[in-house]
Amino acid sequence: MDGRGWERVRMARLGGEAAVVGTRRREVADFRQVSSQTVRLGRVQPQHPSHRTIYCNDSDANFIARFKSNSISTTKYNVLTFLPKGLFEQFRRVANLYFLMISILSTTPISPVSPVTNVVPLSLVLLVSLIKEAFEDWKRLQNDNSINNTAVDVLQGQNWESMPWRKLQVGDIVRVKQDGFFPADLLFLASTNPDGVCYIETANLDGETNLKIRKALEKTWDYLAPEIADKFKGEIQCEQPNNSLYTFTGNLIIESQTLPLSPNQILLRVEYIFSDKTGTLTRNLMEFFKCSIGGEAYGTGITEIEKGHAQRSGKKLSEDAKSDTAVHEKGFNFDDARLMRGAWRNEHDPEICKVPNTVLYQCTDQLSIRCLALCHTVLPEGDESPEKITYQAASPDEAALVTAAKNFGFFFYRRTPTTVIVRESHVETMGTKQDVSYEILNVLEFNSTRKRQSIVCRYPNGRLVLYCKGADTVIYERLSDASNDIRKVTREHLEQFGSAGLRTLCLAYRELTNDLYEKWNEKFIQAKSSLRDRDKKLDEVAEIIEKDLILIGCTAIEDKLQDGVPACIETLARAGIKIWVLTGDKMETAINIAYACNLINNNMKQFIISSETDAIQEAEEKVTSLVKKGAHRITLSIGDGANDVSMIQAAHVGVGISGLEGMQAVMASDFAIAQFRFLTDLLLVHGRWSYIRLCKVITYFFYKNLTFTLTQFWFTFQTGFSGQRFYDDWFQSLYNVIFTALPVIIVGLFDKDVSASLSKKYPELYREGIRNMFFKWRVVAVWAFFAVYQSLIFYYFTTTASQNGHNSSGMIFGLWDVSTMAFTCAVVTVNLRLLMENVYFTIYVLLSTFYFYLTLLLIPVVALLSDFFYLGIQRWFFPYNYQIVQEIHRGEYEGVGSREFLEIGNNLTPDEARSYAILQLPREKSRHTGFAFDSPGYESFFASQQGVFAPIMAWDVARRASVRSKRTSQR
């Protein structure tokens, strides 16, 4: 296989200790590798396009299918493709493509500039970018080599041989040890655990740290030793490769028997804010808080939502005093003496439930608690004692319900692929305990469409019961008429719990006869073995048995708000940000939670939007896209789970919370934070700083380049648009790269107009960004005005001031002298202008205070006082030689003119004396208006008038002729 399609498989890991038959560690597991790329059809034996066929332990048969190798490659380049592909990637950027076209045009004869002007900066940018790409690709190559060369035990003949992952072939049998990483997609065959179970961790795939159980087919349990595994032959028919991490459809054909495969046998792999609720606003730490059993409500605690509602209504709630029976542990925060410590036995008279040859004493409370202890997919971990055991669950809700059952006396402590063992207390007599093993015949999984989970279990006495838990909407429509007595009362309790902000589930059961179950189970097995529309067929079969249910009661779980959520939402609202919370809760629950987190208050006009679709992910994505595209506003979506990915990707900015629901939201987002309250810092501090820095950098780049270019533009008026350049090529090349680069980089990285604390104290500052105050056309026009004004100053001041200037050789300033002065002034000015953006406030404050001027006078004097005394003492008592000479000749040449210095013994050579005399000659103003050439100085003409010898220049002849012709014409 190539790693591009299934690279994430590498990171799945066999984790923890086996939680079956004591706490024994699983040492060895055999697996069958499954293909991991799209199969190319072979000529000898074409395969159906909807599925693929893999031959177990038969490399010759698999060779026909031409499966990909197991080597992965995440690099973007190789030695041959690096330069062409790297340049292609660079020139896909519009800016680089633009400068490439300019560089090409500069090589043509019509270009007034040298190619160096444009080629050098572009080459420098491309060189740095390619070096960065090469370094990153080299690191990817090293990581690929490390993964590809990881060793794994592969069955060769009747022996295990170690070989690198890259040499693994489809159909090989491999052995993965404790805490080892999976080399590919694997089919679970056998384990050292006698019940064919192993536990895996997929944290590096989806962030889930919970251990997940994987069960091998009973038919393959014996293929453990290498000499036995070598005899394993079979055929796998499964779906084509796809990007679904949690689903798998396939069958294992062994000894002419077709066995359905499932993921249990496969070991894989901002103006508007839209927010999920669970895990985003709340902690996603579920605690069993209240319940309703047989029409009676239990639980005396007060939720945060209830406290907030009472506060808004002006009511004062007394602190709820905890009873002696109250228990608070992870997943359980319940207080009601009527249920704790076996007291539930006294709530209802035992109902005698007669089953053939058996008499059971059963009450509604017992049914409800047993449903919590059995209807789940939780894995127990650790010591088999109530105090030390921990539960690994797919969701925190399930763990909370099992924990509640434990505290009510039904302690689930062991699971095998087919049984659940519960230690039941106080069932028959107070203080008694007994371990009961329940056979789990079928598990009907929970999904977003079904909104319920069911199990079919067999009691030790042979009794068949279906337990079901799920949303009230789906449970109530499947109830039998026998539940009419408690249906209305339980509905009232559900509304009360929902108003308190609690998450509710309904519990129900159904007695099954053996004949009814056997007929239904045949249909279930057929649906489970189907390669087409397996999920749909399983749902249809589940509908057959999940009806005529008897309502037991309901549970209520509290998911408390995260710390700082109300304050964060209130602050964001003051900043002008509109916050939408998208949730699948009941209307009453959603409204009360909105009040609790300060999303709404009594002064607001409330509009309730309800989606007709049950798919919350689809609704979230549609609402986000509606505001983004319809209202044309900048949107931000924040969530913590895989179900929030579509909403996160639909917004302009996606933020993922690294919570308890994995890393899929984080991986799909632009930014990742730990809690919702950090959104204040992300937006009001870093977001605002980033916006202001970006606006400053863009407008400043526009200003400084317009200033530089306009100076050249004014020069063209003096040269008749001849194409003569004003600046040297290197000046144009290095203006942005070196001379003005560092200040703008510093501003772009570190500029802060106000501190972080002030940004959060005055969230209204963020409104300027929403209105785009710093990047409007008015702002651009102001920068453009200063650019025009300053470019005029640079050009005309320097050219005018240099008309009478001359260099050390006596020549007037030429073109490059004047342009260099103008360039220097431009560089200094634009850098100072950027500095003014950041220190102007400080300067203004200082200049407006009297103390500034006082300290400006006093501090330098006081500071230099010690230096004054030191220099005086040194000069008077410990003078240097040059200081003695200064004292001897002090004032000796005062009043002597510069011309008289020639008469003093200054030891000038004849050439130096002549050059100095020429410098004193009067100058004639040049009549030339352009700078394409230097104007003559007429030195020899004026020298002869002053009696100073100077060589005759060619232009003297022309000048004398012109003077003579003028005098003649005047006569």
PDB file of C-alpha atoms in Angstrom, residues 83 88 296 337 529 607 860 876 953:
ATOM      1  CA  LEU A  83      13.437  22.083  -8.938  1.00  0.00           C
ATOM      2  CA  PHE A  88       5.896  25.560 -10.123  1.00  0.00           C
ATOM      3  CA  GLU A 296     -41.257   9.061  40.601  1.00  0.00           C
ATOM      4  CA  ALA A 337     -31.652   8.833  50.321  1.00  0.00           C
ATOM      5  CA  SER A 529     -23.586 -10.234   6.281  1.00  0.00           C
ATOM      6  CA  PHE A 607     -36.150  34.630  18.035  1.00  0.00           C
ATOM      7  CA  PRO A 860      21.910  66.642  30.866  1.00  0.00           C
ATOM      8  CA  TRP A 876      45.123  71.530  33.936  1.00  0.00           C
ATOM      9  CA  MET A 953      39.724  72.255 -22.068  1.00  0.00           C
TER      10      MET A 953
END
